[in-house]
PDB file of C-alpha atoms in Angstrom:
ATOM      1  CA  MET A   1       2.340   1.815  39.324  1.00 49.00           C
ATOM      2  CA  PRO A   2      -1.020   0.525  38.042  1.00 55.00           C
ATOM      3  CA  GLN A   3      -3.704  -0.346  40.572  1.00 52.00           C
ATOM      4  CA  ALA A   4      -3.735  -4.071  41.302  1.00 53.00           C
ATOM      5  CA  ASP A   5      -7.375  -4.448  40.283  1.00 68.00           C
ATOM      6  CA  THR A   6      -6.888  -2.785  36.887  1.00 77.00           C
ATOM      7  CA  ALA A   7      -3.466  -4.156  35.932  1.00 89.00           C
ATOM      8  CA  GLU A   8      -3.226  -6.731  33.169  1.00 92.00           C
ATOM      9  CA  ARG A   9      -0.321  -8.523  31.592  1.00 94.00           C
ATOM     10  CA  LEU A  10       1.261  -6.411  28.882  1.00 95.00           C
ATOM     11  CA  GLN A  11       0.990  -9.054  26.153  1.00 94.00           C
ATOM     12  CA  LYS A  12      -2.738  -9.425  26.870  1.00 93.00           C
ATOM     13  CA  VAL A  13      -3.267  -5.653  26.579  1.00 93.00           C
ATOM     14  CA  LEU A  14      -1.307  -5.518  23.314  1.00 94.00           C
ATOM     15  CA  ALA A  15      -3.258  -8.430  21.863  1.00 91.00           C
ATOM     16  CA  ALA A  16      -6.571  -6.834  22.852  1.00 88.00           C
ATOM     17  CA  ALA A  17      -5.456  -3.642  21.068  1.00 87.00           C
ATOM     18  CA  GLY A  18      -5.005  -5.620  17.850  1.00 84.00           C
ATOM     19  CA  VAL A  19      -1.209  -5.678  17.738  1.00 89.00           C
ATOM     20  CA  GLY A  20      -1.120  -9.445  17.234  1.00 88.00           C
ATOM     21  CA  SER A  21      -1.584 -12.746  19.026  1.00 92.00           C
ATOM     22  CA  ARG A  22      -0.384 -12.996  22.623  1.00 93.00           C
ATOM     23  CA  ARG A  23       2.545 -15.113  21.481  1.00 94.00           C
ATOM     24  CA  ALA A  24       3.480 -12.512  18.842  1.00 94.00           C
ATOM     25  CA  CYS A  25       3.187  -9.730  21.441  1.00 94.00           C
ATOM     26  CA  GLU A  26       5.416 -11.673  23.831  1.00 95.00           C
ATOM     27  CA  ASP A  27       7.983 -11.899  21.050  1.00 95.00           C
ATOM     28  CA  LEU A  28       7.818  -8.101  20.516  1.00 95.00           C
ATOM     29  CA  ILE A  29       8.402  -7.555  24.234  1.00 96.00           C
ATOM     30  CA  PHE A  30      11.279 -10.074  24.293  1.00 95.00           C
ATOM     31  CA  ARG A  31      12.925  -8.280  21.352  1.00 94.00           C
ATOM     32  CA  ARG A  32      12.757  -4.974  23.279  1.00 95.00           C
ATOM     33  CA  ARG A  33      10.487  -3.377  20.677  1.00 95.00           C
ATOM     34  CA  VAL A  34       7.893  -2.298  23.251  1.00 95.00           C
ATOM     35  CA  THR A  35       8.129   0.633  25.665  1.00 95.00           C
ATOM     36  CA  VAL A  36       5.793   1.367  28.570  1.00 95.00           C
ATOM     37  CA  ASN A  37       5.642   4.970  29.749  1.00 94.00           C
ATOM     38  CA  GLY A  38       9.002   5.625  28.123  1.00 92.00           C
ATOM     39  CA  LYS A  39      10.827   2.539  29.466  1.00 95.00           C
ATOM     40  CA  VAL A  40      11.676  -0.675  27.612  1.00 96.00           C
ATOM     41  CA  ALA A  41       9.132  -3.319  28.617  1.00 95.00           C
ATOM     42  CA  LYS A  42       9.930  -6.730  30.075  1.00 95.00           C
ATOM     43  CA  LEU A  43       8.057 -10.010  29.923  1.00 93.00           C
ATOM     44  CA  GLY A  44       5.854 -10.190  32.992  1.00 91.00           C
ATOM     45  CA  ASP A  45       5.098  -6.458  33.118  1.00 95.00           C
ATOM     46  CA  LYS A  46       1.565  -5.501  34.092  1.00 94.00           C
ATOM     47  CA  VAL A  47      -0.140  -2.275  33.000  1.00 94.00           C
ATOM     48  CA  ASP A  48      -3.419  -0.374  33.336  1.00 93.00           C
ATOM     49  CA  PRO A  49      -4.788  -0.150  29.772  1.00 90.00           C
ATOM     50  CA  ALA A  50      -6.827   2.977  30.622  1.00 87.00           C
ATOM     51  CA  THR A  51      -3.811   5.095  31.563  1.00 89.00           C
ATOM     52  CA  VAL A  52      -0.652   3.514  30.163  1.00 91.00           C
ATOM     53  CA  GLU A  53       1.320   4.842  27.185  1.00 91.00           C
ATOM     54  CA  ILE A  54       2.626   1.952  25.081  1.00 94.00           C
ATOM     55  CA  LEU A  55       4.775   2.264  21.965  1.00 93.00           C
ATOM     56  CA  VAL A  56       5.703  -0.546  19.587  1.00 93.00           C
ATOM     57  CA  ASP A  57       8.646   0.311  17.354  1.00 92.00           C
ATOM     58  CA  GLY A  58       8.137   3.943  18.381  1.00 89.00           C
ATOM     59  CA  GLN A  59       4.470   4.062  17.384  1.00 88.00           C
ATOM     60  CA  ARG A  60       1.665   4.657  19.883  1.00 89.00           C
ATOM     61  CA  VAL A  61      -0.729   1.801  20.598  1.00 91.00           C
ATOM     62  CA  ILE A  62      -4.178   2.826  21.844  1.00 88.00           C
ATOM     63  CA  THR A  63      -5.230   0.586  24.725  1.00 88.00           C
ATOM     64  CA  ASP A  64      -7.976   2.649  26.369  1.00 86.00           C
ATOM     65  CA  THR A  65     -11.206   1.079  25.094  1.00 82.00           C
ATOM     66  CA  LYS A  66     -13.184   4.245  25.922  1.00 86.00           C
ATOM     67  CA  LEU A  67     -11.382   6.234  23.233  1.00 89.00           C
ATOM     68  CA  VAL A  68     -13.084   6.498  19.831  1.00 90.00           C
ATOM     69  CA  TYR A  69     -11.396   7.452  16.553  1.00 93.00           C
ATOM     70  CA  LEU A  70     -13.517   7.775  13.413  1.00 94.00           C
ATOM     71  CA  ALA A  71     -13.108   8.897   9.826  1.00 95.00           C
ATOM     72  CA  LEU A  72     -16.294  10.488   8.457  1.00 93.00           C
ATOM     73  CA  ASN A  73     -17.021  11.485   4.873  1.00 95.00           C
ATOM     74  CA  LYS A  74     -18.928  14.712   5.501  1.00 93.00           C
ATOM     75  CA  PRO A  75     -21.513  15.279   2.756  1.00 93.00           C
ATOM     76  CA  ARG A  76     -21.984  18.654   1.133  1.00 93.00           C
ATOM     77  CA  GLY A  77     -24.570  20.759   2.967  1.00 90.00           C
ATOM     78  CA  VAL A  78     -23.813  19.314   6.395  1.00 88.00           C
ATOM     79  CA  VAL A  79     -22.583  21.770   9.024  1.00 84.00           C
ATOM     80  CA  SER A  80     -19.368  20.962  10.931  1.00 77.00           C
ATOM     81  CA  SER A  81     -21.156  21.256  14.243  1.00 71.00           C
ATOM     82  CA  LEU A  82     -22.588  18.957  16.869  1.00 64.00           C
ATOM     83  CA  ASP A  83     -25.168  21.502  18.034  1.00 61.00           C
ATOM     84  CA  ASP A  84     -26.299  23.795  15.222  1.00 53.00           C
ATOM     85  CA  GLU A  85     -28.594  26.581  16.456  1.00 56.00           C
ATOM     86  CA  LYS A  86     -30.218  27.000  13.031  1.00 61.00           C
ATOM     87  CA  GLY A  87     -31.421  23.403  12.888  1.00 55.00           C
ATOM     88  CA  ARG A  88     -29.368  22.494   9.810  1.00 59.00           C
ATOM     89  CA  SER A  89     -28.118  18.996   9.083  1.00 63.00           C
ATOM     90  CA  GLU A  90     -25.079  18.494  11.304  1.00 72.00           C
ATOM     91  CA  LEU A  91     -22.455  15.966  12.307  1.00 78.00           C
ATOM     92  CA  ALA A  92     -24.468  14.821  15.316  1.00 74.00           C
ATOM     93  CA  ASP A  93     -26.982  13.305  12.898  1.00 76.00           C
ATOM     94  CA  PHE A  94     -24.307  10.836  11.770  1.00 75.00           C
ATOM     95  CA  ILE A  95     -22.616   9.905  15.056  1.00 74.00           C
ATOM     96  CA  ALA A  96     -25.499   9.913  17.560  1.00 72.00           C
ATOM     97  CA  GLN A  97     -25.389   6.109  17.625  1.00 71.00           C
ATOM     98  CA  PHE A  98     -22.183   6.152  19.683  1.00 72.00           C
ATOM     99  CA  GLY A  99     -24.023   7.551  22.700  1.00 64.00           C
ATOM    100  CA  GLN A 100     -21.077   9.547  24.016  1.00 71.00           C
ATOM    101  CA  ARG A 101     -19.585  12.987  23.623  1.00 81.00           C
ATOM    102  CA  LEU A 102     -17.405  13.113  20.512  1.00 86.00           C
ATOM    103  CA  HIS A 103     -15.937  16.122  18.721  1.00 85.00           C
ATOM    104  CA  HIS A 104     -14.592  16.878  15.269  1.00 87.00           C
ATOM    105  CA  VAL A 105     -10.938  17.627  14.590  1.00 90.00           C
ATOM    106  CA  GLY A 106     -10.931  20.908  12.652  1.00 85.00           C
ATOM    107  CA  ARG A 107     -13.769  21.940  10.369  1.00 85.00           C
ATOM    108  CA  LEU A 108     -15.112  21.844   6.840  1.00 90.00           C
ATOM    109  CA  ASP A 109     -17.529  24.558   5.730  1.00 90.00           C
ATOM    110  CA  ALA A 110     -21.069  23.504   4.839  1.00 90.00           C
ATOM    111  CA  ASP A 111     -20.396  23.641   1.072  1.00 94.00           C
ATOM    112  CA  SER A 112     -17.298  21.469   1.362  1.00 95.00           C
ATOM    113  CA  GLU A 113     -17.174  17.711   1.754  1.00 96.00           C
ATOM    114  CA  GLY A 114     -14.808  14.913   2.546  1.00 96.00           C
ATOM    115  CA  LEU A 115     -12.689  13.664   5.418  1.00 97.00           C
ATOM    116  CA  LEU A 116     -13.373  14.751   8.993  1.00 94.00           C
ATOM    117  CA  LEU A 117     -11.799  13.025  11.967  1.00 94.00           C
ATOM    118  CA  ILE A 118     -14.125  12.447  14.926  1.00 92.00           C
ATOM    119  CA  THR A 119     -12.825  11.500  18.376  1.00 92.00           C
ATOM    120  CA  ASN A 120     -13.098  11.929  22.135  1.00 90.00           C
ATOM    121  CA  ASP A 121      -9.308  12.086  22.536  1.00 90.00           C
ATOM    122  CA  GLY A 122      -8.655  15.677  23.576  1.00 88.00           C
ATOM    123  CA  GLU A 123      -4.861  15.245  23.566  1.00 86.00           C
ATOM    124  CA  LEU A 124      -4.748  14.142  19.935  1.00 88.00           C
ATOM    125  CA  THR A 125      -7.281  16.791  18.883  1.00 89.00           C
ATOM    126  CA  ASN A 126      -5.172  19.565  20.392  1.00 88.00           C
ATOM    127  CA  LYS A 127      -2.055  18.324  18.634  1.00 86.00           C
ATOM    128  CA  LEU A 128      -3.715  17.914  15.246  1.00 88.00           C
ATOM    129  CA  THR A 129      -5.245  21.405  15.336  1.00 84.00           C
ATOM    130  CA  HIS A 130      -2.284  23.302  16.795  1.00 80.00           C
ATOM    131  CA  PRO A 131      -0.421  25.301  14.102  1.00 77.00           C
ATOM    132  CA  ARG A 132       2.894  24.295  15.652  1.00 80.00           C
ATOM    133  CA  TYR A 133       2.657  20.744  14.290  1.00 80.00           C
ATOM    134  CA  GLY A 134       1.729  21.718  10.722  1.00 82.00           C
ATOM    135  CA  ILE A 135      -0.402  18.666   9.919  1.00 90.00           C
ATOM    136  CA  GLN A 136      -0.870  18.577   6.156  1.00 93.00           C
ATOM    137  CA  LYS A 137      -4.286  18.175   4.568  1.00 95.00           C
ATOM    138  CA  THR A 138      -5.004  17.311   0.944  1.00 97.00           C
ATOM    139  CA  TYR A 139      -7.944  18.696  -1.063  1.00 98.00           C
ATOM    140  CA  LEU A 140      -9.412  17.970  -4.471  1.00 98.00           C
ATOM    141  CA  ALA A 141     -10.951  21.123  -5.899  1.00 97.00           C
ATOM    142  CA  GLU A 142     -13.063  21.666  -9.004  1.00 97.00           C
ATOM    143  CA  VAL A 143     -12.395  25.166 -10.329  1.00 97.00           C
ATOM    144  CA  ILE A 144     -13.636  27.331 -13.194  1.00 96.00           C
ATOM    145  CA  ASN A 145     -12.231  29.885 -15.630  1.00 94.00           C
ATOM    146  CA  GLY A 146      -9.998  27.273 -17.238  1.00 85.00           C
ATOM    147  CA  PRO A 147      -7.859  26.227 -18.833  1.00 90.00           C
ATOM    148  CA  LEU A 148      -5.368  26.959 -16.052  1.00 93.00           C
ATOM    149  CA  PRO A 149      -2.212  28.878 -17.010  1.00 92.00           C
ATOM    150  CA  ARG A 150       1.042  27.077 -16.311  1.00 89.00           C
ATOM    151  CA  ASN A 151       2.072  29.606 -13.684  1.00 93.00           C
ATOM    152  CA  VAL A 152      -0.915  28.997 -11.352  1.00 95.00           C
ATOM    153  CA  GLY A 153       0.857  26.234  -9.452  1.00 95.00           C
ATOM    154  CA  ARG A 154       4.000  28.335  -9.124  1.00 95.00           C
ATOM    155  CA  GLN A 155       1.959  31.264  -7.785  1.00 96.00           C
ATOM    156  CA  LEU A 156       0.331  29.112  -5.143  1.00 97.00           C
ATOM    157  CA  LEU A 157       3.598  27.461  -4.107  1.00 97.00           C
ATOM    158  CA  THR A 158       5.417  30.796  -3.893  1.00 96.00           C
ATOM    159  CA  GLY A 159       2.659  32.556  -1.994  1.00 95.00           C
ATOM    160  CA  VAL A 160      -0.432  34.670  -2.550  1.00 95.00           C
ATOM    161  CA  GLU A 161      -1.332  37.824  -0.648  1.00 94.00           C
ATOM    162  CA  LEU A 162      -4.739  37.539   1.046  1.00 94.00           C
ATOM    163  CA  GLU A 163      -6.598  40.142   3.093  1.00 93.00           C
ATOM    164  CA  ASP A 164      -5.335  38.577   6.334  1.00 92.00           C
ATOM    165  CA  GLY A 165      -1.762  37.997   5.174  1.00 93.00           C
ATOM    166  CA  PRO A 166       0.204  35.842   2.738  1.00 95.00           C
ATOM    167  CA  ALA A 167      -0.598  32.171   2.240  1.00 95.00           C
ATOM    168  CA  LYS A 168       0.791  29.356   0.134  1.00 95.00           C
ATOM    169  CA  VAL A 169       0.301  25.670  -0.545  1.00 97.00           C
ATOM    170  CA  ASP A 170       2.764  22.863   0.167  1.00 96.00           C
ATOM    171  CA  GLY A 171       1.832  21.004  -2.994  1.00 97.00           C
ATOM    172  CA  PHE A 172      -0.155  21.557  -6.182  1.00 97.00           C
ATOM    173  CA  LYS A 173      -1.107  19.248  -9.045  1.00 96.00           C
ATOM    174  CA  LEU A 174      -3.429  19.537 -12.030  1.00 96.00           C
ATOM    175  CA  VAL A 175      -5.528  16.365 -11.939  1.00 96.00           C
ATOM    176  CA  GLY A 176      -7.715  16.907 -15.005  1.00 94.00           C
ATOM    177  CA  ALA A 177      -9.415  19.476 -17.218  1.00 92.00           C
ATOM    178  CA  LEU A 178     -12.505  19.668 -19.385  1.00 91.00           C
ATOM    179  CA  GLY A 179     -13.281  22.898 -21.206  1.00 91.00           C
ATOM    180  CA  LYS A 180     -13.327  25.765 -18.699  1.00 94.00           C
ATOM    181  CA  THR A 181     -13.408  23.433 -15.680  1.00 96.00           C
ATOM    182  CA  ALA A 182     -10.377  21.845 -14.040  1.00 96.00           C
ATOM    183  CA  GLN A 183      -9.686  19.544 -11.114  1.00 97.00           C
ATOM    184  CA  VAL A 184      -6.660  20.344  -8.977  1.00 97.00           C
ATOM    185  CA  GLU A 185      -5.097  18.789  -5.894  1.00 98.00           C
ATOM    186  CA  LEU A 186      -3.762  21.074  -3.184  1.00 98.00           C
ATOM    187  CA  VAL A 187      -1.767  20.174  -0.073  1.00 97.00           C
ATOM    188  CA  LEU A 188      -1.441  22.678   2.758  1.00 94.00           C
ATOM    189  CA  HIS A 189      -0.900  22.692   6.490  1.00 91.00           C
ATOM    190  CA  GLU A 190      -2.527  25.923   7.628  1.00 86.00           C
ATOM    191  CA  GLY A 191      -6.154  26.101   8.654  1.00 81.00           C
ATOM    192  CA  ARG A 192      -7.381  29.635   8.115  1.00 87.00           C
ATOM    193  CA  LYS A 193     -11.092  29.858   7.325  1.00 88.00           C
ATOM    194  CA  HIS A 194     -11.959  29.067   3.685  1.00 93.00           C
ATOM    195  CA  ILE A 195      -8.225  29.082   2.883  1.00 94.00           C
ATOM    196  CA  VAL A 196      -8.438  26.834  -0.204  1.00 96.00           C
ATOM    197  CA  ARG A 197     -11.352  28.748  -1.696  1.00 96.00           C
ATOM    198  CA  ARG A 198      -9.670  32.096  -1.026  1.00 96.00           C
ATOM    199  CA  LEU A 199      -6.376  30.984  -2.549  1.00 97.00           C
ATOM    200  CA  MET A 200      -7.995  29.758  -5.747  1.00 97.00           C
ATOM    201  CA  GLU A 201     -10.160  32.892  -5.938  1.00 96.00           C
ATOM    202  CA  ALA A 202      -7.009  35.014  -5.591  1.00 96.00           C
ATOM    203  CA  VAL A 203      -5.400  33.366  -8.636  1.00 96.00           C
ATOM    204  CA  GLY A 204      -8.583  33.775 -10.692  1.00 96.00           C
ATOM    205  CA  HIS A 205     -10.073  30.277 -10.513  1.00 97.00           C
ATOM    206  CA  PRO A 206     -12.965  30.062  -8.026  1.00 97.00           C
ATOM    207  CA  VAL A 207     -13.824  26.704  -6.496  1.00 97.00           C
ATOM    208  CA  THR A 208     -17.166  25.090  -7.369  1.00 97.00           C
ATOM    209  CA  ARG A 209     -16.602  21.850  -5.437  1.00 97.00           C
ATOM    210  CA  LEU A 210     -14.143  21.044  -2.651  1.00 97.00           C
ATOM    211  CA  ILE A 211     -13.347  17.633  -1.161  1.00 98.00           C
ATOM    212  CA  ARG A 212     -10.809  16.962   1.593  1.00 97.00           C
ATOM    213  CA  THR A 213      -9.152  13.656   0.769  1.00 98.00           C
ATOM    214  CA  SER A 214      -6.648  13.274   3.606  1.00 97.00           C
ATOM    215  CA  VAL A 215      -5.653  14.562   7.032  1.00 95.00           C
ATOM    216  CA  GLY A 216      -2.027  13.726   7.722  1.00 93.00           C
ATOM    217  CA  PRO A 217      -1.596   9.991   7.117  1.00 94.00           C
ATOM    218  CA  VAL A 218      -5.345   9.220   7.118  1.00 96.00           C
ATOM    219  CA  LYS A 219      -6.976   8.915   3.696  1.00 97.00           C
ATOM    220  CA  LEU A 220     -10.638   9.307   2.754  1.00 96.00           C
ATOM    221  CA  GLY A 221     -10.410   6.368   0.357  1.00 93.00           C
ATOM    222  CA  ASP A 222     -13.708   4.986  -0.950  1.00 93.00           C
ATOM    223  CA  LEU A 223     -15.763   5.945   2.109  1.00 94.00           C
ATOM    224  CA  ARG A 224     -19.260   6.860   0.916  1.00 94.00           C
ATOM    225  CA  PRO A 225     -20.746  10.313   1.713  1.00 93.00           C
ATOM    226  CA  GLY A 226     -22.224  10.183   5.212  1.00 90.00           C
ATOM    227  CA  GLY A 227     -20.341   6.985   5.979  1.00 91.00           C
ATOM    228  CA  PHE A 228     -17.759   6.469   8.674  1.00 90.00           C
ATOM    229  CA  ARG A 229     -15.181   3.905   9.713  1.00 93.00           C
ATOM    230  CA  HIS A 230     -13.037   3.309  12.784  1.00 92.00           C
ATOM    231  CA  LEU A 231      -9.404   4.240  12.324  1.00 93.00           C
ATOM    232  CA  SER A 232      -6.945   1.371  12.488  1.00 89.00           C
ATOM    233  CA  ASN A 233      -4.271   1.197  15.184  1.00 86.00           C
ATOM    234  CA  ALA A 234      -1.708   1.951  12.498  1.00 87.00           C
ATOM    235  CA  GLU A 235      -3.573   5.119  11.454  1.00 92.00           C
ATOM    236  CA  ILE A 236      -3.944   6.298  15.045  1.00 91.00           C
ATOM    237  CA  GLY A 237      -0.287   5.680  15.757  1.00 88.00           C
ATOM    238  CA  ALA A 238       0.682   7.502  12.553  1.00 90.00           C
ATOM    239  CA  LEU A 239      -1.455  10.491  13.577  1.00 91.00           C
ATOM    240  CA  PHE A 240       0.305  10.719  16.933  1.00 88.00           C
ATOM    241  CA  LYS A 241       3.659  10.436  15.173  1.00 86.00           C
ATOM    242  CA  ALA A 242       2.727  13.181  12.692  1.00 87.00           C
ATOM    243  CA  ALA A 243       1.754  15.359  15.651  1.00 83.00           C
ATOM    244  CA  GLY A 244       5.207  15.007  17.129  1.00 76.00           C
ATOM    245  CA  ASP A 245       4.448  12.313  19.682  1.00 63.00           C
TER     246      ASP A 245
END
């Protein structure tokens, strides 16, 4: 049971989380589309927004206002670290304004760019980085030694032998080509170090630029390099769902 001094009416908590107006949230509760800690909610229920687990239509709603979820477009040359010993440009330079301890979900090497998720939600971080859940990530890579033979995609989908074992992609698409340079899209769920670069090197087409464009259901979109945005409730809920929640 929530503590009396922290409990609030469920519809108020849902409205504050951006689900809809209080009247709309009351309607969701009345239609039995809301669960609280695994049980179907009732009108009149009170909850503690800092500890409760609420689902609407099976999707998690984040009600703890202390939790932060960001999408950052990491620029090339920035280290995926919040405390780099060598004094290089790092993620902390971009998120210091939040004044609290945040961490990145997974990594991108310094020469790579694109989408990094930043949060202080340890539960979600563990799920998104655990190999068991197989969260897919999409990359746009510029490669050389083109034009690409038709069998490159088949090789990558079937599997390539690397020095630390076989690896393969979940999806491959040729996006464009110009002379000896090509742009390809790769989708994969494993997170071994430099895996995209090593795969493309193994099939004879080294990467000259690498951008991560999505992590699970979250897209980079038109976010400028060095820019960030708060994830929407729908994106956060979709991340939990992708991680088996």
